[in-house]
XYZ file of N, CA and C in Angstrom:
684
model
N 117.169 114.489 99.846
C 116.104 114.116 98.900
C 114.770 114.037 99.636
N 113.693 114.617 99.076
C 112.386 114.538 99.736
C 111.932 113.087 99.880
N 111.231 112.832 100.974
C 110.721 111.487 101.235
C 109.213 111.554 101.480
N 108.456 110.550 101.008
C 107.035 110.537 101.348
C 106.831 110.250 102.830
N 105.698 110.705 103.359
C 105.348 110.384 104.746
C 104.947 108.921 104.890
N 104.342 108.399 103.818
C 103.736 107.070 103.890
C 103.612 106.499 102.483
N 103.809 105.181 102.361
C 103.535 104.471 101.110
C 102.469 103.427 101.405
N 101.352 103.519 100.688
C 100.221 102.611 100.889
C 100.159 101.617 99.731
N 100.108 100.341 100.075
C 99.953 99.293 99.080
C 98.521 98.755 99.121
N 97.874 98.675 97.966
C 96.693 97.839 97.878
C 97.180 96.396 98.033
N 96.260 95.472 98.297
C 96.672 94.078 98.498
C 96.374 93.224 97.270
N 95.096 93.071 96.953
C 94.681 92.196 95.863
C 95.111 92.763 94.507
N 95.885 91.975 93.776
C 96.337 92.424 92.467
C 97.525 93.351 92.511
N 98.038 93.619 93.713
C 99.226 94.460 93.876
C 100.314 93.667 94.601
N 100.026 93.216 95.799
C 100.986 92.390 96.537
C 100.798 90.904 96.239
N 99.546 90.498 96.143
C 99.237 89.089 95.874
C 98.389 88.980 94.610
N 98.574 87.878 93.886
C 97.880 87.701 92.607
C 96.509 87.055 92.845
N 95.668 87.781 93.548
C 94.383 87.239 93.984
C 93.198 87.724 93.162
N 93.348 88.840 92.457
C 92.212 89.387 91.704
C 91.692 88.392 90.666
N 92.595 87.705 89.983
C 92.179 86.767 88.952
C 91.438 85.584 89.566
N 91.859 85.179 90.755
C 91.195 84.065 91.442
C 89.766 84.445 91.795
N 89.592 85.624 92.385
C 88.260 86.094 92.749
C 87.403 86.330 91.507
N 88.003 86.871 90.444
C 87.245 87.153 89.220
C 86.673 85.884 88.618
N 87.421 84.797 88.663
C 86.928 83.527 88.111
C 85.751 83.002 88.915
N 85.862 83.099 90.237
C 84.750 82.656 91.096
C 83.530 83.546 90.872
N 83.733 84.858 90.852
C 82.627 85.807 90.688
C 81.913 85.599 89.353
N 82.694 85.408 88.299
C 82.104 85.215 86.973
C 81.266 83.953 86.929
N 81.767 82.903 87.539
C 81.024 81.638 87.540
C 79.715 81.772 88.320
N 79.762 82.415 89.472
C 78.560 82.578 90.290
C 77.515 83.448 89.587
N 77.947 84.558 89.022
C 77.005 85.456 88.340
C 76.405 84.801 87.095
N 77.236 84.039 86.390
C 76.741 83.328 85.206
C 75.691 82.293 85.597
N 75.968 81.537 86.642
C 75.005 80.533 87.119
C 73.715 81.183 87.627
N 73.847 82.431 88.113
C 72.677 83.149 88.631
C 71.880 83.840 87.525
N 72.360 83.725 86.272
C 71.576 84.262 85.168
C 72.195 85.410 84.400
N 73.379 85.871 84.828
C 74.036 86.967 84.120
C 75.383 86.459 83.605
N 75.454 86.194 82.305
C 76.668 85.625 81.730
C 77.765 86.677 81.644
N 78.880 86.386 82.256
C 80.005 87.316 82.279
C 81.284 86.508 82.446
N 82.372 86.976 81.870
C 83.652 86.270 81.959
C 84.523 86.870 83.058
N 85.521 86.108 83.460
C 86.477 86.605 84.455
C 87.211 87.834 83.917
N 87.468 87.848 82.612
C 88.149 88.987 82.001
C 87.290 90.255 82.093
N 85.998 90.098 81.873
C 85.084 91.242 81.975
C 84.986 91.737 83.412
N 84.985 90.808 84.366
C 84.988 91.192 85.783
C 86.238 92.010 86.090
N 87.388 91.519 85.627
C 88.663 92.203 85.898
C 88.683 93.597 85.304
N 88.173 93.733 84.093
C 88.257 95.017 83.400
C 87.286 96.048 83.971
N 86.101 95.600 84.359
C 85.065 96.552 84.792
C 84.930 96.701 86.300
N 85.248 95.634 87.035
C 84.896 95.638 88.459
C 86.050 95.346 89.416
N 87.271 95.191 88.914
C 88.407 94.926 89.801
C 88.502 96.018 90.860
N 88.779 95.605 92.082
C 88.915 96.567 93.169
C 87.657 96.758 93.990
N 86.521 96.264 93.484
C 85.264 96.382 94.226
C 85.002 95.116 95.026
N 84.218 95.238 96.092
C 83.776 94.049 96.813
C 82.763 93.303 95.950
N 82.574 92.014 96.229
C 81.596 91.260 95.444
C 80.192 91.820 95.643
N 79.901 92.297 96.839
C 78.588 92.919 97.083
C 78.360 94.091 96.143
N 79.373 94.948 95.993
C 79.238 96.107 95.098
C 79.165 95.675 93.632
N 79.940 94.641 93.274
C 79.860 94.121 91.907
C 78.444 93.628 91.626
N 77.914 92.858 92.559
C 76.585 92.284 92.401
C 75.528 93.375 92.267
N 75.636 94.417 93.082
C 74.667 95.517 93.023
C 74.736 96.260 91.695
N 75.953 96.467 91.195
C 76.112 97.173 89.915
C 75.576 96.338 88.754
N 75.860 95.027 88.798
C 75.357 94.144 87.747
C 73.832 94.051 87.827
N 73.320 93.998 89.039
C 71.875 93.926 89.250
C 71.177 95.157 88.651
N 71.773 96.320 88.904
C 71.204 97.566 88.381
C 71.264 97.592 86.855
N 72.355 97.091 86.313
C 72.551 97.098 84.863
C 71.648 96.089 84.156
N 71.504 94.913 84.745
C 70.812 93.816 84.066
C 69.350 93.656 84.465
N 68.987 94.259 85.603
C 67.638 94.098 86.164
C 67.367 92.654 86.583
N 68.438 91.899 86.815
C 68.294 90.530 87.320
C 68.466 90.567 88.833
N 67.463 90.139 89.600
C 67.607 90.141 91.055
C 68.448 88.949 91.527
N 69.469 89.229 92.330
C 70.312 88.164 92.857
C 69.961 87.908 94.324
N 70.126 86.677 94.755
C 69.887 86.344 96.159
C 71.058 86.838 97.008
N 70.730 87.401 98.169
C 71.771 87.917 99.061
C 72.718 86.805 99.525
N 72.222 85.571 99.559
C 73.043 84.436 99.997
C 74.240 84.212 99.079
N 74.182 84.803 97.879
C 75.293 84.681 96.932
C 76.572 85.308 97.505
N 76.417 86.328 98.328
C 77.580 87.014 98.905
C 78.354 86.078 99.825
N 77.639 85.396 100.721
C 78.298 84.449 101.630
C 78.928 83.291 100.858
N 78.222 82.819 99.836
C 78.746 81.722 99.020
C 80.048 82.141 98.349
N 80.073 83.354 97.820
C 81.274 83.854 97.161
C 82.438 83.957 98.143
N 82.177 84.472 99.339
C 83.225 84.589 100.366
C 83.849 83.226 100.653
N 83.008 82.218 100.816
C 83.504 80.879 101.135
C 84.340 80.300 100.003
N 83.838 80.432 98.776
C 84.545 79.870 97.627
C 85.874 80.583 97.379
N 85.856 81.917 97.465
C 87.091 82.670 97.226
C 88.114 82.378 98.318
N 87.688 82.350 99.562
C 88.615 82.028 100.654
C 89.269 80.670 100.432
N 88.475 79.696 100.033
C 88.999 78.340 99.816
C 90.038 78.337 98.704
N 89.736 79.029 97.596
C 90.675 79.074 96.474
C 91.942 79.851 96.820
N 91.782 80.948 97.567
C 92.946 81.742 97.949
C 93.878 80.954 98.862
N 93.306 80.216 99.792
C 94.142 79.451 100.724
C 94.992 78.414 100.000
N 94.482 77.906 98.893
C 95.249 76.888 98.172
C 96.101 77.477 97.046
N 95.635 78.551 96.406
C 96.251 78.982 95.148
C 96.973 80.327 95.160
N 96.722 81.187 96.147
C 97.261 82.549 96.051
C 98.787 82.558 96.114
N 99.372 83.428 95.313
C 100.822 83.582 95.260
C 101.164 85.071 95.331
N 102.359 85.367 95.795
C 102.837 86.756 95.751
C 103.142 87.123 94.311
N 102.977 88.386 93.975
C 103.359 88.862 92.646
C 104.886 88.972 92.605
N 105.462 88.543 91.519
C 106.927 88.519 91.387
C 107.528 89.878 91.746
N 108.496 89.849 92.643
C 109.208 91.061 93.009
C 108.570 91.871 94.117
N 107.382 91.458 94.583
C 106.688 92.241 95.605
C 107.481 92.314 96.903
N 108.046 91.203 97.311
C 108.783 91.179 98.579
C 109.958 92.162 98.554
N 110.714 92.127 97.479
C 111.882 93.008 97.364
C 111.457 94.478 97.297
N 110.362 94.738 96.588
C 109.882 96.114 96.460
C 109.423 96.671 97.796
N 108.684 95.868 98.553
C 108.207 96.310 99.867
C 109.390 96.539 100.802
N 110.350 95.620 100.786
C 111.519 95.734 101.658
C 112.337 96.980 101.345
N 112.286 97.428 100.089
C 113.076 98.601 99.675
C 112.434 99.917 100.101
N 111.175 99.872 100.549
C 110.492 101.081 101.021
C 110.893 101.314 102.477
N 111.676 102.345 102.711
C 112.220 102.577 104.056
C 111.391 103.551 104.882
N 110.435 104.224 104.241
C 109.533 105.109 104.979
C 108.362 104.264 105.495
N 107.503 104.813 106.373
C 106.356 104.037 106.843
C 105.514 103.509 105.687
N 105.017 102.283 105.845
C 104.218 101.651 104.802
C 103.040 100.935 105.448
N 101.984 100.748 104.677
C 100.819 100.029 105.179
C 100.045 99.438 104.011
N 99.011 98.668 104.341
C 98.110 98.093 103.351
C 96.726 98.684 103.554
N 96.092 99.118 102.462
C 94.690 99.552 102.475
C 93.947 98.736 101.427
N 92.948 98.001 101.856
C 92.276 97.066 100.966
C 90.779 97.029 101.232
N 90.024 96.600 100.227
C 88.596 96.363 100.417
C 88.321 94.984 101.008
N 89.331 94.127 101.056
C 89.140 92.802 101.634
C 89.035 92.876 103.149
N 88.474 91.831 103.763
C 88.440 91.726 105.216
C 89.863 91.595 105.738
N 90.113 92.121 106.928
C 91.465 92.055 107.484
C 91.919 90.602 107.675
N 90.984 89.724 108.018
C 91.336 88.312 108.193
C 91.871 87.726 106.893
N 91.215 88.074 105.773
C 91.660 87.562 104.472
C 93.008 88.180 104.094
N 93.151 89.486 104.296
C 94.427 90.144 103.978
C 95.563 89.469 104.731
N 95.340 89.236 106.020
C 96.399 88.667 106.863
C 96.765 87.252 106.449
N 95.757 86.406 106.135
C 96.136 85.039 105.776
C 96.832 84.989 104.422
N 96.445 85.889 103.492
C 97.140 85.921 102.201
C 98.583 86.390 102.378
N 98.765 87.478 103.123
C 100.118 88.001 103.311
C 100.990 87.027 104.098
N 100.383 86.328 105.042
C 101.146 85.329 105.793
C 101.562 84.178 104.886
N 100.660 83.739 104.028
C 100.952 82.625 103.122
C 102.118 82.942 102.199
N 102.218 84.200 101.771
C 103.290 84.574 100.832
C 104.472 85.259 101.531
N 104.474 85.194 102.882
C 105.596 85.695 103.690
C 105.792 87.205 103.600
N 104.696 87.939 103.429
C 104.769 89.402 103.407
C 104.214 90.035 104.688
N 103.560 89.258 105.516
C 102.892 89.821 106.692
C 103.842 90.569 107.628
N 105.056 90.075 107.882
C 105.943 90.799 108.804
C 106.275 92.226 108.373
N 106.165 92.518 107.083
C 106.463 93.869 106.600
C 105.399 94.882 107.011
N 104.206 94.388 107.363
C 103.097 95.296 107.642
C 102.564 95.208 109.070
N 102.846 94.120 109.773
C 102.505 93.980 111.192
C 101.114 94.528 111.494
N 101.048 95.594 112.308
C 99.741 96.134 112.713
C 99.318 97.302 111.825
N 99.815 97.341 110.603
C 99.492 98.440 109.692
C 98.702 97.929 108.487
N 97.652 97.172 108.795
C 96.741 96.650 107.774
C 95.374 97.271 108.008
N 94.851 97.929 106.984
C 93.571 98.633 107.111
C 92.570 98.071 106.101
N 91.496 97.507 106.619
C 90.395 97.025 105.785
C 89.329 98.107 105.712
N 88.922 98.460 104.498
C 87.914 99.516 104.337
C 86.623 99.173 105.073
N 86.275 97.893 105.091
C 85.038 97.472 105.746
C 85.084 97.658 107.255
N 86.300 97.790 107.788
C 86.462 97.873 109.241
C 86.870 99.264 109.715
N 86.766 100.254 108.821
C 86.997 101.641 109.235
C 85.729 102.154 109.919
N 85.795 103.293 110.590
C 84.601 103.815 111.285
C 83.380 103.976 110.376
N 83.594 104.354 109.109
C 82.453 104.542 108.210
C 82.042 103.243 107.520
N 82.976 102.322 107.385
C 82.694 101.076 106.684
C 82.578 101.230 105.182
N 82.914 102.404 104.660
C 82.791 102.641 103.217
C 84.006 102.078 102.485
N 83.738 101.310 101.439
C 84.814 100.683 100.678
C 85.211 101.552 99.484
N 86.374 101.282 98.924
C 86.807 101.971 97.709
C 85.733 101.780 96.637
N 85.420 102.812 95.859
C 86.181 104.026 95.571
C 86.036 105.163 96.587
N 85.336 104.965 97.701
C 85.337 105.994 98.746
C 86.768 106.160 99.270
N 87.160 107.368 99.664
C 88.533 107.608 100.115
C 88.775 107.245 101.584
N 87.743 106.794 102.271
C 87.777 106.675 103.729
C 88.924 105.831 104.284
N 89.197 104.673 103.673
C 90.245 103.806 104.215
C 91.615 104.464 104.095
N 91.848 105.216 103.017
C 93.130 105.907 102.836
C 93.298 107.019 103.875
N 92.248 107.777 104.082
C 92.308 108.870 105.055
C 92.449 108.340 106.475
N 91.782 107.240 106.756
C 91.871 106.617 108.079
C 93.305 106.161 108.353
N 93.927 105.518 107.366
C 95.308 105.051 107.521
C 96.263 106.227 107.724
N 96.084 107.281 106.940
C 96.956 108.456 107.060
C 96.827 109.086 108.438
N 95.605 109.162 108.936
C 95.394 109.740 110.263
C 96.071 108.894 111.340
N 95.892 107.583 111.256
C 96.474 106.682 112.253
C 98.002 106.717 112.233
N 98.579 106.935 111.058
C 100.033 106.892 110.911
C 100.659 108.281 110.804
N 99.860 109.308 111.146
C 100.352 110.693 111.186
C 101.006 111.125 109.877
N 100.353 110.769 108.770
C 100.888 111.116 107.454
C 100.044 112.191 106.791
N 100.707 113.077 106.077
C 100.024 114.078 105.269
C 99.549 113.404 103.983
N 98.229 113.385 103.715
C 97.755 112.736 102.485
C 98.457 113.236 101.229
N 98.767 114.515 101.185
C 99.405 115.085 99.996
C 100.831 114.576 99.801
N 101.418 114.010 100.861
C 102.767 113.459 100.775
C 102.742 111.944 100.972
N 101.638 111.339 100.526
C 101.461 109.890 100.623
C 101.320 109.311 99.222
N 102.028 108.220 98.964
C 101.926 107.514 97.692
C 101.107 106.238 97.870
N 100.242 105.975 96.904
C 99.407 104.780 96.919
C 99.694 103.975 95.655
N 99.882 102.655 95.805
C 100.057 101.786 94.643
C 98.773 101.007 94.450
N 98.155 101.195 93.292
C 96.832 100.628 93.010
C 96.783 99.994 91.625
N 96.001 98.922 91.518
C 95.845 98.240 90.235
C 94.477 98.471 89.609
N 93.553 99.129 90.327
C 92.191 99.284 89.820
C 91.788 100.747 89.714
N 90.892 101.016 88.778
C 90.343 102.362 88.610
C 89.660 102.815 89.894
N 88.928 101.904 90.527
C 88.189 102.252 91.739
C 89.144 102.617 92.878
N 90.257 101.891 92.967
C 91.259 102.218 93.971
C 91.939 103.541 93.688
N 92.247 103.788 92.411
C 92.863 105.062 92.028
C 91.927 106.216 92.364
N 90.660 106.081 92.034
C 89.691 107.141 92.336
C 89.635 107.422 93.833
N 89.644 106.359 94.640
C 89.592 106.536 96.093
C 90.808 107.258 96.629
N 91.988 106.857 96.151
C 93.227 107.480 96.616
C 93.311 108.941 96.177
N 92.895 109.212 94.955
C 92.904 110.602 94.477
C 91.904 111.455 95.258
N 90.750 110.875 95.572
C 89.756 111.604 96.366
C 90.275 111.900 97.769
N 91.223 111.081 98.232
C 91.846 111.305 99.542
C 92.965 112.340 99.460
N 93.234 112.847 98.260
C 94.296 113.841 98.082
C 95.678 113.240 98.012
N 95.757 111.944 97.674
C 97.039 111.252 97.636
C 97.544 111.084 96.213
N 98.819 110.762 96.084
C 99.448 110.557 94.788
C 99.452 109.063 94.479
N 99.162 108.731 93.239
C 98.931 107.325 92.900
C 99.896 106.829 91.829
N 100.442 105.648 92.092
C 101.233 104.910 91.111
C 100.406 103.696 90.711
N 100.087 103.583 89.424
C 99.332 102.432 88.955
C 100.227 101.204 88.830
N 99.616 100.026 88.966
C 100.377 98.774 88.864
C 99.634 97.807 87.951
N 100.345 97.247 86.974
C 99.705 96.342 86.013
C 100.443 95.012 85.901
N 101.080 94.591 86.977
C 101.898 93.383 86.913
C 101.229 92.100 87.358
N 99.912 92.119 87.583
C 99.210 90.925 88.045
C 98.567 90.180 86.881
N 98.099 88.975 87.152
C 97.554 88.114 86.099
C 96.239 88.625 85.527
N 95.540 89.489 86.253
C 94.255 89.981 85.749
C 94.410 91.203 84.852
N 95.638 91.674 84.648
C 95.857 92.852 83.814
C 95.393 92.587 82.385
N 95.002 93.637 81.683
C 94.397 93.497 80.361
C 94.943 94.586 79.438
N 94.796 94.428 78.118
C 95.266 95.456 77.189
C 94.608 96.804 77.487
N 95.429 97.841 77.561
C 94.901 99.162 77.864
C 94.785 99.459 79.346
N 95.179 98.525 80.187
C 95.075 98.687 81.644
C 95.815 99.935 82.117
N 97.035 100.109 81.644
C 97.845 101.261 82.078
C 97.183 102.582 81.688
N 96.636 102.625 80.485
C 95.971 103.853 80.031
C 94.755 104.178 80.897
N 94.017 103.152 81.260
C 92.817 103.342 82.084
C 93.195 103.872 83.467
N 94.282 103.348 84.037
C 94.729 103.821 85.353
C 95.216 105.264 85.281
N 95.900 105.596 84.203
C 96.371 106.971 84.017
C 95.192 107.933 83.886
N 94.218 107.544 83.096
C 93.026 108.375 82.920
C 92.270 108.563 84.238
N 92.348 107.551 85.108
C 91.659 107.627 86.403
C 92.379 108.549 87.388
N 93.675 108.836 87.115
C 94.393 109.757 87.983
C 95.751 109.304 88.461
N 96.208 108.123 88.030
C 97.561 107.682 88.402
C 98.587 108.577 87.705
N 99.617 108.988 88.443
C 100.650 109.858 87.861
C 101.548 109.100 86.903
N 101.749 107.835 87.193
C 102.539 106.967 86.323
C 102.094 105.541 86.607
N 102.508 104.622 85.753
C 102.117 103.217 85.904
C 103.353 102.347 85.750
N 103.490 101.363 86.625
C 104.594 100.411 86.518
C 104.031 99.003 86.291
N 104.812 98.195 85.603
C 104.406 96.802 85.369
C 105.251 95.840 86.176
N 106.460 96.284 86.541
C 107.371 95.428 87.308
C 107.708 96.114 88.633
N 107.771 95.334 89.683
C 108.063 95.889 91.002
C 109.449 96.501 91.080
N 110.356 96.046 90.240
C 111.720 96.581 90.265
C 111.762 98.077 89.978
N 110.684 98.600 89.370
C 110.643 100.021 89.019
C 110.220 100.911 90.188
N 109.665 100.331 91.247
C 109.008 101.150 92.275
C 109.943 102.134 92.961
N 111.078 101.670 93.414
C 111.966 102.526 94.204
C 112.373 103.777 93.420
N 112.769 103.604 92.156
C 113.207 104.760 91.372
C 112.036 105.675 91.028
N 110.842 105.099 90.840
C 109.662 105.911 90.516
C 109.270 106.771 91.714
N 109.275 106.195 92.908
C 108.958 106.982 94.103
C 109.985 108.101 94.292
N 111.248 107.778 94.078
C 112.299 108.792 94.229
C 112.099 109.928 93.221
N 111.781 109.576 91.976
C 111.602 110.602 90.943
C 110.370 111.459 91.224
N 109.254 110.828 91.596
C 108.028 111.574 91.864
C 108.158 112.426 93.128
N 108.951 111.986 94.074
C 109.145 112.756 95.318
C 109.870 114.068 95.044
N 110.622 114.104 93.975
C 111.349 115.313 93.597
C 110.421 116.341 92.944
N 109.264 115.846 92.535
C 108.331 116.725 91.823
C 106.977 116.738 92.509
N 106.394 117.885 92.631
C 105.020 117.999 93.131
C 104.422 119.289 92.597
N 103.123 119.387 92.739
C 102.432 120.591 92.281
C 102.723 121.788 93.159
N 103.155 121.497 94.386
C 103.364 122.579 95.348
C 104.539 123.451 94.953
């Protein structure tokens, strides 16, 4: 049976249920700064982006100038909430353990944050030194740029065309597709919303799963099929 060279997991909203935590903090900060927005709206429109990129997009849309100090404030507040509240998504541990080919994490979060979240939920040993933060790649470009995916594939000697990426956001899907990789959408986190699966499919995911128990069979089925 064909096997992928590499399976890449996003972190926030895929392995750990952190997107909703960050969305609540981001919504509160932006609202206090003059742009009223809900955590649900953040999740639907901006999930997968760094807060800096969210702020820039909102700034461009609203013409409201935000103070740069808001970025540091957001980092501190989100880190504090994650350290106390973050949980693994149900079934993530079993799904990761069932992946027998090389695996890694590619995320827009800082590596320090990725590591403390994965350690808190007992997933860190599965990834060891295979954690890639987009901000810490040579280009520093975050998703939806493909750079972090390509960097990981190069480091792990994987063919992008034979690499699967599990992503919960449109921006992550776009980045993985731009890297020439195959994408499985994931909608099993607390920030998921009606129509989430359709949006991921439209962005380029080949299929979408809601439960981690589906991953192993989906990878096996997709590995049997390719455009080549």
